[in-house]
Amino acid sequence: MERLDKLLASTGRWSRREAKALIKEGRVLVDGAPERSAEARADPAASLIQVDGEALSCGGYTYVMLHKPAGVLSATEDPRQGTVLDLLPKELRRRGLFPVGRLDKDTEGLLLLTNDGALAHRLLSPKNHVDKVYYARLDRPLGEADREAFARGVTLADGSRCRSAGLTLLGGGREVLVTLHEGKFHQIKRMAASRGAAVCYLKRLSMGPLELDGNLNKGEYRLLTREEVAKIGGKG
Ligand code: URA
């Protein structure tokens, strides 16, 4: 049994204050009857809880899209530095979310956070070929020969070989889109270095069918829609 306002807030859809207001307005039904006390307790496994007629799903998996800003770590905790979890409200932090793959501290863009370990494993497994698209700005232009080298698969300074990657030249080649089908440490920076260029700015735009929502400013997040959860193979 959990307090009703806490249960509503734990879905991440409402703050505690908003949850209290919804309850007070009689918009929350427990087993068909309006419950107007935020302190009332309910068991989401035993009772049907509805908000504006829509059944509340508590305890399922959570999928969050974050527009990661530069300067925060893709980790769940760190004793010295801010992590992406620090950008989420307490209600969501309590749910055991972790980032699906890592972006470097100075990389921005799409980061999926979830507590669905099986989905994370599927999205990250190289055999599933989930494309990740990045926008990069470079200190010198890349050209057609670099595009061909990326397509063949470049060899990094440590001798490791990359899979074939897509390179689209924009803005005279100093801006590029890179499509990766794998996720090695600092991969794009090292691939660019193998062609004599340095990455000045890097942003992930998409991961498989999931695209960064253009309405999210840096540091902002939202829950995935039901359609997005279905598209990436999550449990809605
Ligand atoms: N490649 C990089 O070099 N850094 C990232 O954060 C992601 C891909």
mmCIF file of N, CA and C in Angstrom, residues 52-97:
data_model
loop_
_atom_site.group_PDB
_atom_site.id
_atom_site.type_symbol
_atom_site.label_atom_id
_atom_site.label_comp_id
_atom_site.label_asym_id
_atom_site.label_seq_id
_atom_site.Cartn_x
_atom_site.Cartn_y
_atom_site.Cartn_z
ATOM 1 N N ASP A 52 -8.496 10.605 -14.916
ATOM 2 C CA ASP A 52 -9.302 11.055 -16.058
ATOM 3 C C ASP A 52 -9.737 9.868 -16.911
ATOM 4 N N GLY A 53 -10.088 8.789 -16.264
ATOM 5 C CA GLY A 53 -10.607 7.615 -16.983
ATOM 6 C C GLY A 53 -9.531 6.676 -17.509
ATOM 7 N N GLU A 54 -8.273 7.112 -17.446
ATOM 8 C CA GLU A 54 -7.202 6.265 -18.001
ATOM 9 C C GLU A 54 -6.556 5.468 -16.877
ATOM 10 N N ALA A 55 -6.445 4.139 -17.091
ATOM 11 C CA ALA A 55 -5.855 3.292 -16.048
ATOM 12 C C ALA A 55 -4.379 3.642 -15.866
ATOM 13 N N LEU A 56 -3.990 3.688 -14.616
ATOM 14 C CA LEU A 56 -2.605 4.035 -14.285
ATOM 15 C C LEU A 56 -1.764 2.774 -14.362
ATOM 16 N N SER A 57 -0.626 2.880 -15.040
ATOM 17 C CA SER A 57 0.212 1.681 -15.001
ATOM 18 C C SER A 57 1.411 1.968 -14.106
ATOM 19 N N CYS A 58 1.419 1.297 -12.966
ATOM 20 C CA CYS A 58 2.514 1.471 -11.997
ATOM 21 C C CYS A 58 3.360 0.219 -12.038
ATOM 22 N N GLY A 59 4.606 0.365 -11.749
ATOM 23 C CA GLY A 59 5.437 -0.820 -11.574
ATOM 24 C C GLY A 59 5.931 -1.425 -12.867
ATOM 25 N N GLY A 60 5.507 -0.889 -14.034
ATOM 26 C CA GLY A 60 6.023 -1.414 -15.301
ATOM 27 C C GLY A 60 7.388 -0.809 -15.568
ATOM 28 N N TYR A 61 7.903 -1.040 -16.734
ATOM 29 C CA TYR A 61 9.188 -0.450 -17.087
ATOM 30 C C TYR A 61 9.014 1.023 -17.429
ATOM 31 N N THR A 62 10.094 1.755 -17.266
ATOM 32 C CA THR A 62 10.088 3.186 -17.563
ATOM 33 C C THR A 62 11.117 3.459 -18.652
ATOM 34 N N TYR A 63 10.739 4.298 -19.604
ATOM 35 C CA TYR A 63 11.630 4.646 -20.714
ATOM 36 C C TYR A 63 11.662 6.163 -20.825
ATOM 37 N N VAL A 64 12.844 6.723 -20.680
ATOM 38 C CA VAL A 64 12.994 8.180 -20.658
ATOM 39 C C VAL A 64 13.927 8.609 -21.786
ATOM 40 N N MET A 65 13.509 9.634 -22.522
ATOM 41 C CA MET A 65 14.391 10.243 -23.517
ATOM 42 C C MET A 65 14.974 11.506 -22.893
ATOM 43 N N LEU A 66 16.296 11.577 -22.879
ATOM 44 C CA LEU A 66 16.967 12.755 -22.318
ATOM 45 C C LEU A 66 17.763 13.439 -23.420
ATOM 46 N N HIS A 67 17.691 14.768 -23.457
ATOM 47 C CA HIS A 67 18.613 15.521 -24.310
ATOM 48 C C HIS A 67 19.834 15.809 -23.443
ATOM 49 N N LYS A 68 20.819 14.942 -23.571
ATOM 50 C CA LYS A 68 22.003 15.069 -22.706
ATOM 51 C C LYS A 68 22.784 16.327 -23.084
ATOM 52 N N PRO A 69 23.071 17.153 -22.083
ATOM 53 C CA PRO A 69 23.938 18.296 -22.352
ATOM 54 C C PRO A 69 25.401 17.878 -22.199
ATOM 55 N N ALA A 70 26.331 18.674 -22.699
ATOM 56 C CA ALA A 70 27.748 18.408 -22.456
ATOM 57 C C ALA A 70 28.014 18.653 -20.964
ATOM 58 N N GLY A 71 28.999 17.967 -20.421
ATOM 59 C CA GLY A 71 29.417 18.257 -19.044
ATOM 60 C C GLY A 71 28.854 17.322 -17.997
ATOM 61 N N VAL A 72 28.015 16.369 -18.390
ATOM 62 C CA VAL A 72 27.514 15.396 -17.406
ATOM 63 C C VAL A 72 27.882 13.993 -17.869
ATOM 64 N N LEU A 73 28.105 13.126 -16.888
ATOM 65 C CA LEU A 73 28.536 11.762 -17.188
ATOM 66 C C LEU A 73 27.340 10.873 -17.505
ATOM 67 N N SER A 74 27.539 9.955 -18.462
ATOM 68 C CA SER A 74 26.511 8.930 -18.726
ATOM 69 C C SER A 74 26.722 7.792 -17.729
ATOM 70 N N ALA A 75 26.333 8.048 -16.490
ATOM 71 C CA ALA A 75 26.501 7.051 -15.436
ATOM 72 C C ALA A 75 25.358 7.238 -14.465
ATOM 73 N N THR A 76 25.183 6.277 -13.563
ATOM 74 C CA THR A 76 24.083 6.416 -12.608
ATOM 75 C C THR A 76 24.519 7.187 -11.368
ATOM 76 N N GLU A 77 25.791 7.074 -11.011
ATOM 77 C CA GLU A 77 26.283 7.889 -9.879
ATOM 78 C C GLU A 77 27.775 8.102 -10.005
ATOM 79 N N ASP A 78 28.209 9.196 -9.419
ATOM 80 C CA ASP A 78 29.638 9.487 -9.412
ATOM 81 C C ASP A 78 29.884 10.376 -8.197
ATOM 82 N N PRO A 79 30.926 10.076 -7.425
ATOM 83 C CA PRO A 79 31.139 10.848 -6.202
ATOM 84 C C PRO A 79 31.550 12.299 -6.460
ATOM 85 N N ARG A 80 32.111 12.566 -7.635
ATOM 86 C CA ARG A 80 32.654 13.911 -7.858
ATOM 87 C C ARG A 80 31.919 14.731 -8.915
ATOM 88 N N GLN A 81 31.293 14.039 -9.880
ATOM 89 C CA GLN A 81 30.740 14.795 -11.008
ATOM 90 C C GLN A 81 29.251 14.524 -11.175
ATOM 91 N N GLY A 82 28.579 15.456 -11.841
ATOM 92 C CA GLY A 82 27.148 15.285 -12.096
ATOM 93 C C GLY A 82 26.920 14.186 -13.135
ATOM 94 N N THR A 83 25.845 13.440 -12.937
ATOM 95 C CA THR A 83 25.507 12.395 -13.912
ATOM 96 C C THR A 83 24.149 12.698 -14.533
ATOM 97 N N VAL A 84 23.844 11.939 -15.578
ATOM 98 C CA VAL A 84 22.557 12.147 -16.255
ATOM 99 C C VAL A 84 21.380 11.884 -15.316
ATOM 100 N N LEU A 85 21.577 11.027 -14.328
ATOM 101 C CA LEU A 85 20.477 10.756 -13.376
ATOM 102 C C LEU A 85 20.136 12.005 -12.563
ATOM 103 N N ASP A 86 21.132 12.871 -12.348
ATOM 104 C CA ASP A 86 20.891 14.099 -11.580
ATOM 105 C C ASP A 86 19.946 15.048 -12.318
ATOM 106 N N LEU A 87 19.747 14.807 -13.610
ATOM 107 C CA LEU A 87 18.869 15.692 -14.389
ATOM 108 C C LEU A 87 17.401 15.273 -14.290
ATOM 109 N N LEU A 88 17.155 14.136 -13.633
ATOM 110 C CA LEU A 88 15.780 13.632 -13.538
ATOM 111 C C LEU A 88 15.209 13.918 -12.160
ATOM 112 N N PRO A 89 13.880 14.027 -12.049
ATOM 113 C CA PRO A 89 13.279 14.259 -10.728
ATOM 114 C C PRO A 89 13.373 12.996 -9.868
ATOM 115 N N LYS A 90 13.214 13.230 -8.583
ATOM 116 C CA LYS A 90 13.361 12.138 -7.597
ATOM 117 C C LYS A 90 12.469 10.934 -7.939
ATOM 118 N N GLU A 91 11.226 11.234 -8.371
ATOM 119 C CA GLU A 91 10.279 10.137 -8.661
ATOM 120 C C GLU A 91 10.864 9.182 -9.692
ATOM 121 N N LEU A 92 11.561 9.738 -10.680
ATOM 122 C CA LEU A 92 12.133 8.873 -11.717
ATOM 123 C C LEU A 92 13.448 8.253 -11.257
ATOM 124 N N ARG A 93 14.231 9.007 -10.493
ATOM 125 C CA ARG A 93 15.535 8.481 -10.042
ATOM 126 C C ARG A 93 15.358 7.234 -9.190
ATOM 127 N N ARG A 94 14.219 7.186 -8.469
ATOM 128 C CA ARG A 94 13.972 6.048 -7.572
ATOM 129 C C ARG A 94 13.722 4.744 -8.314
ATOM 130 N N ARG A 95 13.569 4.810 -9.635
ATOM 131 C CA ARG A 95 13.114 3.614 -10.348
ATOM 132 C C ARG A 95 14.220 2.739 -10.918
ATOM 133 N N GLY A 96 15.446 3.008 -10.539
ATOM 134 C CA GLY A 96 16.537 2.144 -10.995
ATOM 135 C C GLY A 96 16.858 2.310 -12.475
ATOM 136 N N LEU A 97 16.701 3.547 -12.976
ATOM 137 C CA LEU A 97 16.994 3.774 -14.395
ATOM 138 C C LEU A 97 18.500 3.810 -14.629
#
